[in-house]
Short mmCIF file of C-alpha atoms (C1' of nucleotides) in Angstrom, two decimals:
data_model
loop_
_atom_site.label_atom_id
_atom_site.label_comp_id
_atom_site.label_asym_id
_atom_site.label_seq_id
_atom_site.Cartn_x
_atom_site.Cartn_y
_atom_site.Cartn_z
CA MET A 1 -42.92 26.03 -8.06
CA ASN A 2 -41.66 27.52 -5.05
CA GLY A 3 -38.40 28.10 -2.77
CA LYS A 4 -39.56 25.11 -0.82
CA HIS A 5 -38.91 22.66 -3.59
CA ILE A 6 -35.74 24.55 -4.54
CA THR A 7 -34.32 24.76 -0.98
CA LYS A 8 -35.27 20.84 -0.70
CA LEU A 9 -32.49 20.36 -3.56
CA GLY A 10 -29.98 21.87 -1.34
CA PHE A 11 -29.63 25.30 -2.87
CA GLU A 12 -28.76 28.20 -0.51
CA ASN A 13 -28.56 31.63 -0.23
CA LYS A 14 -28.36 33.62 -3.76
CA ALA A 15 -28.51 30.30 -5.47
CA ILE A 16 -32.37 29.97 -4.73
CA GLY A 17 -33.15 33.07 -6.41
CA LEU A 18 -31.42 32.18 -9.29
CA ALA A 19 -32.73 28.66 -9.35
CA LEU A 20 -36.28 30.06 -9.10
CA SER A 21 -36.01 32.49 -11.67
CA ALA A 22 -34.50 29.92 -14.25
CA ALA A 23 -37.33 27.71 -13.20
CA ASN A 24 -40.03 30.59 -14.02
CA VAL A 25 -38.83 30.89 -17.59
CA ARG A 26 -38.53 26.82 -18.10
CA GLU A 27 -42.40 26.77 -16.58
CA GLY A 28 -43.24 29.67 -19.07
CA ALA A 29 -41.89 27.35 -22.08
CA GLY A 30 -44.37 24.45 -21.04
CA ALA A 31 -41.92 22.16 -18.74
CA GLY A 32 -43.13 20.50 -15.92
CA ARG A 33 -42.34 20.60 -12.25
CA ASN A 34 -40.91 17.27 -11.82
CA GLU A 35 -38.88 17.76 -15.23
CA ILE A 36 -37.62 21.27 -14.12
CA LEU A 37 -36.68 19.67 -10.50
CA ALA A 38 -34.63 17.15 -12.44
CA GLU A 39 -32.61 19.69 -14.36
CA LEU A 40 -32.24 21.82 -11.70
CA LYS A 41 -30.70 18.70 -9.59
CA ALA A 42 -28.19 18.05 -12.78
CA VAL A 43 -27.20 21.66 -12.72
CA LYS A 44 -26.25 21.07 -9.14
CA GLY A 45 -24.36 18.53 -9.62
CA HIS A 46 -22.46 19.28 -12.63
CA PRO A 47 -22.74 23.10 -12.72
CA GLN A 48 -19.48 23.14 -15.26
CA ALA A 49 -21.91 21.41 -17.80
CA TYR A 50 -24.50 23.92 -17.61
CA ALA A 51 -22.26 27.21 -17.51
CA VAL A 52 -21.64 27.60 -20.87
CA GLY A 53 -24.89 28.93 -21.74
CA GLY A 54 -28.58 28.20 -21.68
CA VAL A 55 -31.21 29.06 -19.07
CA TYR A 56 -29.00 27.65 -16.24
CA ALA A 57 -25.84 29.11 -17.06
CA GLU A 58 -26.25 32.34 -14.40
CA LEU A 59 -26.93 29.85 -11.79
CA ALA A 60 -24.48 27.35 -12.86
CA ALA A 61 -21.95 30.08 -12.93
CA HIS A 62 -22.48 31.00 -9.31
CA LEU A 63 -22.55 27.51 -8.24
CA LEU A 64 -19.30 26.88 -9.54
CA ALA A 65 -17.78 30.32 -7.92
CA GLU A 66 -19.38 28.93 -4.72
CA ASN A 67 -17.75 25.55 -5.19
CA ALA A 68 -14.42 27.08 -5.69
CA LYS A 69 -14.82 29.31 -2.46
CA ASN A 70 -15.64 26.60 -0.27
CA ALA A 71 -12.88 24.37 -1.69
CA VAL A 72 -10.46 27.09 -0.98
CA LYS A 73 -12.14 27.47 2.79
CA LYS A 74 -11.68 23.78 3.41
CA GLY A 75 -8.17 23.91 2.15
CA VAL A 76 -8.99 21.41 -0.62
CA ALA A 77 -7.55 23.64 -3.55
CA LEU A 78 -4.50 22.17 -5.09
CA HIS A 79 -1.39 24.34 -5.43
CA GLU A 80 -0.81 25.08 -9.15
CA SER A 81 2.30 23.36 -9.37
CA PRO A 82 4.03 20.73 -7.39
CA LEU A 83 6.34 21.18 -4.65
CA PRO A 84 9.97 20.13 -5.67
CA TYR A 85 11.13 16.66 -5.09
CA ARG A 86 14.06 14.40 -5.51
CA VAL A 87 13.51 11.17 -7.94
CA TRP A 88 15.82 8.43 -8.06
CA GLY A 89 16.15 6.07 -11.05
CA GLU A 90 14.04 8.57 -13.40
CA ASP A 91 14.94 6.16 -16.24
CA LEU A 92 13.33 3.37 -14.63
CA ILE A 93 10.27 5.29 -13.64
CA GLU A 94 7.12 5.26 -16.23
CA PRO A 95 5.58 8.91 -16.68
CA GLY A 96 2.27 7.96 -14.77
CA ALA A 97 4.20 7.40 -11.66
CA ARG A 98 5.82 10.94 -11.75
CA ALA A 99 2.19 12.04 -12.78
CA GLN A 100 0.88 10.74 -9.67
CA MET A 101 3.58 12.25 -7.30
CA ASP A 102 3.22 15.38 -9.06
CA VAL A 103 -0.23 15.47 -7.92
CA ALA A 104 0.84 14.26 -4.41
CA MET A 105 3.02 17.10 -4.31
CA ARG A 106 0.34 20.08 -4.71
CA LEU A 107 -1.81 19.03 -2.10
CA PRO A 108 -2.18 21.85 0.58
CA ILE A 109 -1.13 19.25 3.50
CA SER A 110 2.14 18.40 1.52
CA ARG A 111 5.65 19.41 2.36
CA ASP A 112 8.24 17.46 1.13
CA GLY A 113 8.37 14.11 -0.79
CA ALA A 114 10.53 12.10 -2.89
CA LEU A 115 10.01 9.20 -5.60
CA MET A 116 12.27 5.72 -5.15
CA PRO A 117 13.64 4.08 -8.23
CA ASP A 118 11.11 1.00 -7.80
CA ALA A 119 8.29 3.51 -8.47
CA HIS A 120 5.00 2.54 -10.44
CA VAL A 121 1.50 3.52 -10.78
CA GLY A 122 -0.44 2.81 -7.54
CA TYR A 123 -3.71 4.31 -6.21
CA GLY A 124 -3.35 7.71 -5.19
CA LEU A 125 0.04 7.88 -4.49
CA PRO A 126 2.34 5.64 -6.40
CA ILE A 127 3.93 2.67 -5.21
CA GLY A 128 7.77 3.97 -4.74
CA GLY A 129 6.38 7.35 -3.24
CA VAL A 130 7.22 8.90 -0.41
CA LEU A 131 5.29 12.00 1.14
CA ALA A 132 5.75 14.25 4.19
CA THR A 133 2.51 16.05 5.04
CA GLU A 134 1.86 18.08 7.93
CA ASN A 135 -0.76 17.27 10.75
CA ALA A 136 -2.66 14.98 8.41
CA VAL A 137 -2.52 11.15 7.07
CA ILE A 138 -3.39 9.90 3.75
CA PRO A 139 -5.07 6.23 3.89
CA TYR A 140 -4.17 5.95 0.29
CA GLY A 141 -0.84 7.22 1.10
CA VAL A 142 -0.26 4.10 3.43
CA GLY A 143 -1.72 1.78 0.78
CA VAL A 144 -4.25 -0.82 1.04
CA ASP A 145 -2.30 -3.40 2.84
CA ILE A 146 -1.11 -1.10 5.97
CA GLY A 147 1.97 -2.70 7.30
CA CYS A 148 3.08 -4.62 4.42
CA SER A 149 6.40 -5.57 5.41
CA MET A 150 9.79 -8.00 5.09
CA MET A 151 11.63 -10.16 7.35
CA LEU A 152 14.56 -11.98 7.37
CA SER A 153 16.08 -15.00 9.29
CA VAL A 154 19.46 -16.18 9.31
CA LEU A 155 19.71 -19.92 10.40
CA PRO A 156 22.35 -22.01 12.02
CA ILE A 157 22.18 -24.50 9.17
CA LYS A 158 24.72 -24.75 6.26
CA ALA A 159 22.60 -23.52 2.78
CA THR A 160 23.53 -27.24 1.58
CA ASP A 161 22.30 -29.13 4.57
CA LEU A 162 18.55 -28.46 3.57
CA SER A 163 17.46 -30.42 0.45
CA VAL A 164 15.07 -28.92 -2.05
CA ASP A 165 12.72 -31.53 -0.98
CA GLU A 166 12.88 -30.74 2.60
CA ALA A 167 12.42 -26.84 2.16
CA LYS A 168 9.51 -27.55 0.17
CA SER A 169 7.77 -29.63 2.62
CA LEU A 170 8.30 -27.56 5.33
CA LEU A 171 6.85 -24.67 3.39
CA LEU A 172 3.57 -26.77 2.29
CA LYS A 173 3.17 -27.90 6.03
CA HIS A 174 4.15 -24.69 7.78
CA THR A 175 2.93 -21.54 5.60
CA ARG A 176 -0.65 -20.66 4.51
CA PHE A 177 -1.38 -18.82 1.11
CA GLY A 178 -4.30 -17.31 -0.55
CA ALA A 179 -7.04 -14.51 -0.07
CA GLY A 180 -9.22 -15.63 2.85
CA VAL A 181 -7.10 -18.08 4.22
CA ALA A 182 -6.87 -18.94 8.18
CA PHE A 183 -4.94 -21.07 10.41
CA GLU A 184 -7.00 -24.30 11.21
CA LYS A 185 -8.25 -23.67 14.84
CA ARG A 186 -6.16 -26.06 16.39
CA GLU A 187 -2.99 -24.71 14.59
CA ARG A 188 -3.19 -21.38 15.48
CA ASP A 189 -0.37 -19.39 17.56
CA ASP A 190 -1.00 -16.95 19.85
CA HIS A 191 1.23 -13.63 19.88
CA ALA A 192 1.53 -10.43 22.29
CA VAL A 193 -0.29 -8.32 19.85
CA LEU A 194 -3.53 -10.09 19.98
CA HIS A 195 -3.40 -9.01 23.57
CA GLU A 196 -3.18 -5.20 23.10
CA GLN A 197 -5.94 -3.25 24.51
CA THR A 198 -5.90 -1.33 21.33
CA TRP A 199 -8.47 -3.78 19.82
CA LYS A 200 -11.14 -2.61 22.13
CA SER A 201 -10.42 1.12 21.42
CA GLN A 202 -12.83 1.43 18.56
CA PRO A 203 -15.53 -0.74 16.99
CA ILE A 204 -13.83 -1.47 14.08
CA LEU A 205 -11.12 -2.99 15.57
CA GLY A 206 -13.09 -5.36 17.90
CA HIS A 207 -15.15 -6.34 15.03
CA LEU A 208 -12.03 -7.42 12.97
CA TYR A 209 -10.28 -9.13 16.28
CA ASP A 210 -11.69 -12.64 15.50
CA LYS A 211 -10.61 -12.34 11.79
CA ALA A 212 -7.14 -10.97 12.76
CA ALA A 213 -6.65 -13.95 15.40
CA ALA A 214 -7.33 -16.35 12.79
CA GLN A 215 -5.30 -15.16 10.11
CA ILE A 216 -2.42 -14.40 12.09
CA GLY A 217 0.95 -16.13 10.71
CA THR A 218 -0.52 -16.37 7.39
CA SER A 219 0.94 -15.08 4.30
CA GLY A 220 -1.99 -13.93 1.91
CA SER A 221 -1.70 -13.46 -2.12
CA GLY A 222 -0.38 -11.30 -4.85
CA ASN A 223 3.47 -10.76 -4.29
CA HIS A 224 3.67 -12.09 -0.77
CA PHE A 225 6.19 -14.97 -0.40
CA VAL A 226 8.07 -17.15 2.03
CA GLU A 227 11.09 -18.68 0.68
CA PHE A 228 14.55 -20.24 1.81
CA GLY A 229 17.47 -19.10 0.26
CA THR A 230 21.28 -18.59 0.48
CA LEU A 231 22.41 -15.45 2.12
CA THR A 232 25.77 -14.08 1.22
CA LEU A 233 27.26 -11.99 3.93
CA HIS A 234 30.19 -9.54 2.35
CA GLN A 235 31.69 -8.75 5.55
CA PRO A 236 31.33 -9.35 9.14
CA ASP A 237 28.16 -7.57 10.34
CA VAL A 238 24.85 -7.95 12.42
CA GLY A 239 26.85 -10.35 14.67
CA LEU A 240 27.84 -12.55 12.05
CA GLU A 241 30.75 -13.69 10.29
CA ALA A 242 31.33 -13.10 6.75
CA GLY A 243 30.00 -16.07 4.62
CA GLU A 244 27.09 -18.15 3.43
CA TYR A 245 24.14 -18.93 5.38
CA LEU A 246 20.76 -20.61 5.17
CA ALA A 247 17.99 -17.88 5.49
CA ILE A 248 14.12 -17.39 5.43
CA LEU A 249 12.97 -14.37 3.59
CA SER A 250 9.42 -13.58 3.87
CA HIS A 251 7.04 -10.91 2.55
CA SER A 252 3.87 -10.45 4.28
CA GLY A 253 1.18 -7.90 5.03
CA SER A 254 -1.63 -7.31 7.58
CA ARG A 255 -3.94 -9.54 5.59
CA GLY A 256 -8.01 -9.17 5.74
CA PHE A 257 -7.98 -7.00 9.17
CA GLY A 258 -5.47 -4.12 7.43
CA ALA A 259 -7.03 -4.35 4.19
CA GLN A 260 -10.47 -3.78 5.93
CA VAL A 261 -8.99 -0.86 8.06
CA ALA A 262 -7.71 0.65 4.84
CA GLY A 263 -11.20 0.45 3.27
CA HIS A 264 -12.92 1.92 6.08
CA PHE A 265 -10.74 4.93 6.62
CA THR A 266 -10.62 5.49 2.70
CA GLY A 267 -14.16 6.04 2.74
CA VAL A 268 -14.45 8.25 5.71
CA ALA A 269 -11.49 10.44 4.34
CA HIS A 270 -13.16 10.60 1.14
CA LYS A 271 -16.30 11.74 2.76
CA ARG A 272 -14.08 14.27 4.81
CA HIS A 273 -13.10 15.93 1.41
CA PRO A 274 -16.10 15.85 -0.83
CA ASN A 275 -14.91 18.71 -2.93
CA LEU A 276 -11.28 17.82 -3.09
CA ASP A 277 -10.05 18.18 -6.49
CA LYS A 278 -10.60 15.32 -8.75
CA ALA A 279 -7.21 14.60 -9.68
CA ALA A 280 -6.48 14.00 -5.88
CA GLN A 281 -9.25 12.22 -4.84
CA LYS A 282 -7.76 9.22 -3.87
CA LEU A 283 -5.48 11.23 -1.88
CA ALA A 284 -8.20 12.35 0.48
CA TRP A 285 -6.58 12.76 4.12
CA LEU A 286 -7.47 12.85 7.65
CA PRO A 287 -6.37 15.63 10.07
CA LEU A 288 -4.46 13.83 13.00
CA GLU A 289 -6.35 16.38 15.48
CA GLU A 290 -9.71 15.20 14.46
CA GLU A 291 -11.24 11.88 15.64
CA ASP A 292 -11.04 10.30 12.63
CA GLY A 293 -7.52 11.06 11.77
CA ALA A 294 -6.64 9.80 15.29
CA ALA A 295 -8.41 6.64 14.98
CA TYR A 296 -6.92 5.92 11.49
CA TRP A 297 -3.51 6.57 12.99
CA GLU A 298 -4.39 4.31 15.69
CA ALA A 299 -5.59 1.48 13.77
CA MET A 300 -2.88 1.82 11.12
CA ASN A 301 -0.16 1.50 13.70
CA LEU A 302 -2.02 -1.58 15.17
CA ALA A 303 -1.90 -3.29 11.75
CA GLY A 304 1.48 -2.18 11.42
CA ARG A 305 2.64 -4.18 14.45
CA TYR A 306 0.28 -6.95 13.51
CA ALA A 307 2.06 -7.49 10.11
CA LEU A 308 5.13 -7.75 11.92
CA ALA A 309 3.75 -10.20 14.34
CA ASN A 310 2.31 -12.06 11.18
CA HIS A 311 6.15 -12.04 10.05
CA ASP A 312 7.13 -13.46 13.64
CA LEU A 313 4.73 -16.37 13.74
CA ILE A 314 5.64 -17.44 10.19
CA HIS A 315 9.45 -17.54 11.06
CA ALA A 316 8.87 -19.23 14.25
CA ARG A 317 6.85 -21.94 12.83
CA LEU A 318 9.41 -22.85 10.52
CA ALA A 319 12.28 -22.39 13.06
CA ARG A 320 10.30 -24.70 15.19
CA ALA A 321 9.94 -27.42 12.34
CA LEU A 322 13.92 -27.19 11.91
CA LYS A 323 14.62 -27.25 15.91
CA ILE A 324 16.77 -24.48 15.34
CA THR A 325 16.81 -20.76 16.92
CA PRO A 326 17.87 -18.11 14.16
CA LEU A 327 21.40 -16.52 14.49
CA ALA A 328 20.05 -13.11 13.59
CA GLN A 329 16.73 -11.37 12.32
CA ALA A 330 16.06 -8.32 10.45
CA ARG A 331 12.63 -6.68 9.59
CA ASN A 332 10.86 -3.35 8.06
CA SER A 333 7.66 -2.20 7.17
CA HIS A 334 7.45 -0.29 3.74
CA ASN A 335 3.48 0.68 3.81
CA LEU A 336 3.11 2.71 6.56
CA ALA A 337 3.34 6.49 7.70
CA TRP A 338 5.55 7.55 10.62
CA LYS A 339 6.20 10.82 12.48
CA GLN A 340 9.54 12.12 11.71
CA LEU A 341 11.46 15.21 11.96
CA VAL A 342 11.96 16.57 8.47
CA ASN A 343 14.19 20.10 8.43
CA GLY A 344 13.54 20.31 12.05
CA GLN A 345 9.79 20.16 11.77
CA GLU A 346 7.83 17.07 12.74
CA LEU A 347 5.79 15.80 9.82
CA ILE A 348 3.83 12.68 8.85
CA VAL A 349 6.07 10.62 6.42
CA HIS A 350 4.13 8.39 4.14
CA ARG A 351 6.11 5.44 2.59
CA LYS A 352 3.79 3.63 0.22
CA GLY A 353 6.20 0.97 -0.89
CA ALA A 354 9.32 2.53 0.56
CA THR A 355 11.89 1.20 3.10
CA PRO A 356 12.72 3.29 5.81
CA ALA A 357 16.45 4.05 5.64
CA GLY A 358 17.57 6.19 8.32
CA ALA A 359 21.22 6.32 9.02
CA GLY A 360 22.55 2.77 10.38
CA GLN A 361 18.85 1.21 9.85
CA LEU A 362 18.59 -2.16 8.49
CA GLY A 363 16.17 -3.15 5.78
CA LEU A 364 15.10 -5.27 3.32
CA ILE A 365 14.77 -4.97 -0.65
CA PRO A 366 13.72 -8.10 -2.11
CA GLY A 367 13.79 -8.51 -5.90
CA SER A 368 11.46 -10.76 -7.32
CA MET A 369 10.56 -15.09 -7.06
CA ALA A 370 14.01 -15.92 -8.88
CA ASP A 371 15.99 -12.81 -8.33
CA PRO A 372 18.16 -11.55 -5.33
CA GLY A 373 17.11 -9.93 -2.52
CA TYR A 374 19.08 -7.22 -0.33
CA LEU A 375 19.81 -6.89 3.16
CA VAL A 376 20.62 -2.98 3.41
CA ARG A 377 21.53 -0.48 5.70
CA GLY A 378 20.39 3.08 5.45
CA ARG A 379 22.40 6.29 4.83
CA GLY A 380 19.90 8.56 6.21
CA ASN A 381 19.88 10.62 3.06
CA PRO A 382 17.71 13.80 4.17
CA ASP A 383 16.45 14.38 0.42
CA ALA A 384 15.03 10.86 0.29
CA LEU A 385 13.59 11.74 3.87
CA ALA A 386 15.69 8.74 5.17
CA SER A 387 14.19 6.21 2.57
CA ALA A 388 14.91 3.42 -0.36
CA SER A 389 13.00 1.57 -2.65
CA HIS A 390 11.03 -1.62 -1.20
CA GLY A 391 11.77 -4.04 -4.05
CA ALA A 392 12.43 -3.99 -7.83
CA GLY A 393 9.13 -2.48 -8.46
CA ARG A 394 6.79 -3.70 -11.50
CA GLN A 395 7.67 -3.26 -14.98
CA LEU A 396 4.52 -4.69 -16.43
CA GLY A 397 1.07 -4.62 -14.67
CA ARG A 398 -0.71 -7.70 -13.67
CA LYS A 399 -2.72 -7.76 -17.06
CA ALA A 400 0.01 -6.73 -19.27
CA ALA A 401 2.49 -9.58 -17.55
CA ALA A 402 -0.43 -12.07 -18.36
CA ASN A 403 -0.71 -11.16 -21.92
CA THR A 404 3.02 -10.45 -22.60
CA LEU A 405 4.64 -13.41 -20.89
CA ASN A 406 3.77 -17.32 -20.80
CA ARG A 407 4.60 -20.09 -18.12
CA LYS A 408 7.60 -21.25 -20.59
CA ASP A 409 9.32 -18.05 -20.14
CA VAL A 410 8.94 -18.07 -16.27
CA GLN A 411 9.85 -21.86 -16.05
CA ALA A 412 13.17 -21.29 -18.19
CA TYR A 413 13.88 -18.11 -15.81
CA LEU A 414 13.64 -20.16 -12.71
CA LYS A 415 15.77 -23.05 -13.79
CA GLN A 416 18.45 -20.74 -15.02
CA HIS A 417 18.27 -19.33 -11.72
CA GLY A 418 18.21 -22.76 -9.69
CA VAL A 419 14.78 -21.92 -8.09
CA THR A 420 11.86 -24.31 -7.38
CA LEU A 421 8.63 -22.81 -7.09
CA ILE A 422 5.44 -24.02 -5.11
CA GLY A 423 2.57 -21.89 -6.51
CA GLY A 424 3.07 -18.39 -8.01
CA GLY A 425 1.34 -17.17 -11.23
CA ILE A 426 2.33 -15.38 -14.53
CA ASP A 427 1.32 -11.86 -13.02
CA GLU A 428 4.50 -12.44 -10.61
CA ALA A 429 7.02 -13.53 -13.44
CA PRO A 430 10.32 -12.14 -12.66
CA GLN A 431 10.25 -10.84 -16.28
CA ALA A 432 7.11 -8.66 -14.75
CA TYR A 433 9.71 -6.73 -12.75
CA LYS A 434 12.48 -4.33 -13.07
CA ARG A 435 15.78 -5.47 -12.67
CA ILE A 436 16.54 -5.33 -9.39
CA GLN A 437 20.26 -4.79 -9.93
CA ASP A 438 19.51 -1.72 -11.69
CA VAL A 439 16.79 -0.65 -9.12
CA ILE A 440 19.87 -1.18 -6.35
CA ALA A 441 22.41 0.68 -8.51
CA ARG A 442 20.40 3.47 -8.70
CA GLN A 443 20.21 4.08 -4.69
CA SER A 444 23.89 3.87 -3.49
CA ASP A 445 23.52 7.36 -1.92
CA LEU A 446 20.12 5.84 0.15
CA VAL A 447 21.52 2.30 1.30
CA ASP A 448 24.74 0.31 1.60
CA VAL A 449 24.36 -3.34 0.55
CA ILE A 450 25.42 -5.63 3.54
CA ALA A 451 24.18 -8.84 2.29
CA GLU A 452 22.57 -10.54 -1.09
CA PHE A 453 20.01 -13.32 -0.54
CA ARG A 454 19.30 -15.70 -3.72
CA PRO A 455 16.32 -17.31 -3.49
CA ARG A 456 16.35 -21.44 -3.76
CA VAL A 457 12.65 -22.54 -2.92
CA VAL A 458 10.02 -20.34 -3.28
CA ARG A 459 6.36 -20.26 -1.82
CA MET A 460 3.64 -17.99 -3.22
CA ASP A 461 -0.22 -17.91 -3.72
CA THR A 462 -1.77 -19.56 -6.67
CA GLY A 463 -1.80 -16.70 -9.11
CA SER A 464 -4.41 -15.87 -11.80
CA GLU A 465 -2.69 -18.04 -14.15
CA ASP A 466 -0.36 -20.90 -13.27
CA VAL A 467 3.38 -20.82 -14.20
"C1'" DA B 1 -4.02 -7.09 -1.10
"C1'" DT B 2 -8.26 -8.78 0.16
"C1'" DG B 3 -12.17 -12.10 -0.64
"C1'" DT B 4 -15.77 -9.01 -3.00
"C1'" DG B 5 -18.70 -6.43 -6.21
"C1'" DC B 6 -19.23 -3.77 -11.02
#
DNA sequence: ATGTGC
C-alpha cells in the first residue's frame, strides 16, 4: 500500500496521510490491499457512517469537515431557517408542500417566495410554489412540463348552437392526445415558433426540432385537456358584452420537447451541485451568468413559446373546422421562470403551477374535468410576487385517487354536472382535486374573477384506469 | 408530463 493507491481514490492533502496510516493499521491486522481500498472508498463515499469510531474515524471526521468547508465555499449550504413567505389557503395545503417550500426558502440563492392555495407536493419545488432567486434558475423550480399553459377562445356561436355530438366529433377529429403522439405528416400545421433561429443555437434544441415540429398542436396526457364549454361573463369586459358564450378552453404544455429539455438541464444542474444538501438536491440551480444557465434560460423560453404556439394551433384547428374566428382570446403560462422586479431588485421568479397575476393581467384558472374554470384579472399583489393558483390543485395523488375512487363516482359526478367526457382516467377524477370554489375564495386579494367557464364536452388522454 | 426505465 502506498500513496499512489490512495490518491487514485481521490484523497487529497491531509486526507492522504490519514488514509495511509489507517491503511497501515488495517494491514497490520491482516487485511488485504483490495479489501482496504474498498473500505477507503466506502469511507470517502459515506464519511458520516465511519466518523463515530473505529480505525477510519479520524479520516472520516477530516473528510466531513472538508466537505462542509467546500459546501460553504461553493455556496451550497442551506440557511438554517427559511426566509419568511406568505401562504394563501393554508387550510387547504398539505404539510408536505409547506415542508418543500421551507426547504426552497433556505437556498442561498432564494430571496422571496409565496405559496398558492392549490399547492401540493411536487419534485423539488411544490406545485403552487412561487420562488424568487438571484441570478440563478432552478430547472425543477419550473417543472418537467416547461411552459405548461392555458388558453381560452370565446366563440361567436351561442352555447346552445353546438350539440354535444358535434362537439364530440370535432374534438375527436381535430385534437390528438397521449404520450408520444404527433400529428400525421399531412395533418401538420406550421407556426412561426418553428422558424426561430433559436433552434440552431444549441445542439439539444437542434436534436429535438423534428420531434417538436411533429408534435406541435397536440395535447399530451395527464391533466391536459381540450374542452368546449359555456363562458359566463358577469360584466362587459375583454371587448365583450356581458352574457353567455360558447368557448374553448385548453390545458397543454411543451410535450416531448420540453420534457427532454427539462430532463437534460436537471442533470446538468445536479452535476453542478454535487454537494448540495440532500434535502435540496432536486432544487439544484444554474447560475445565469454561466454558459449552462444561459443555455437553460434560452431553451426554457423557447419551450414556453412553443407551448403557447401549441395552444394556438389547437384552437386554430377547431376554429377552422367551425368556420369561425374567435371573438376574444386569453392565455397564460403557469410553469416558467420570469425576470421580475421584486422590491426594486431584478430577480428570477419561478412559478411552478402558479398563474402570473400582475395588475390587470388576464389569467385562466381551471377547476377539474367537471368543475368550472375562471378567467381572472391579476391584482398585482406584491406579497404573492404577483401570482395566483394555477388550478384547483390535487387533493389526492394519482395512486391515492385510483385506490380510493371508482368509475361510478366519476360517472355520477359528470352526469350531475352535465359534462360529457372523451377519454379521461380515474386519477383525473374531479374528486381527486380540491374544490375550485374554495381555492378561488382563498385568493380574492390576488385576482378578480371576470368570467366563469363551465365545461360541457371534455377530451383528455385515456388514463391509467378508465372512467 | 414524457414515452422510459427501476
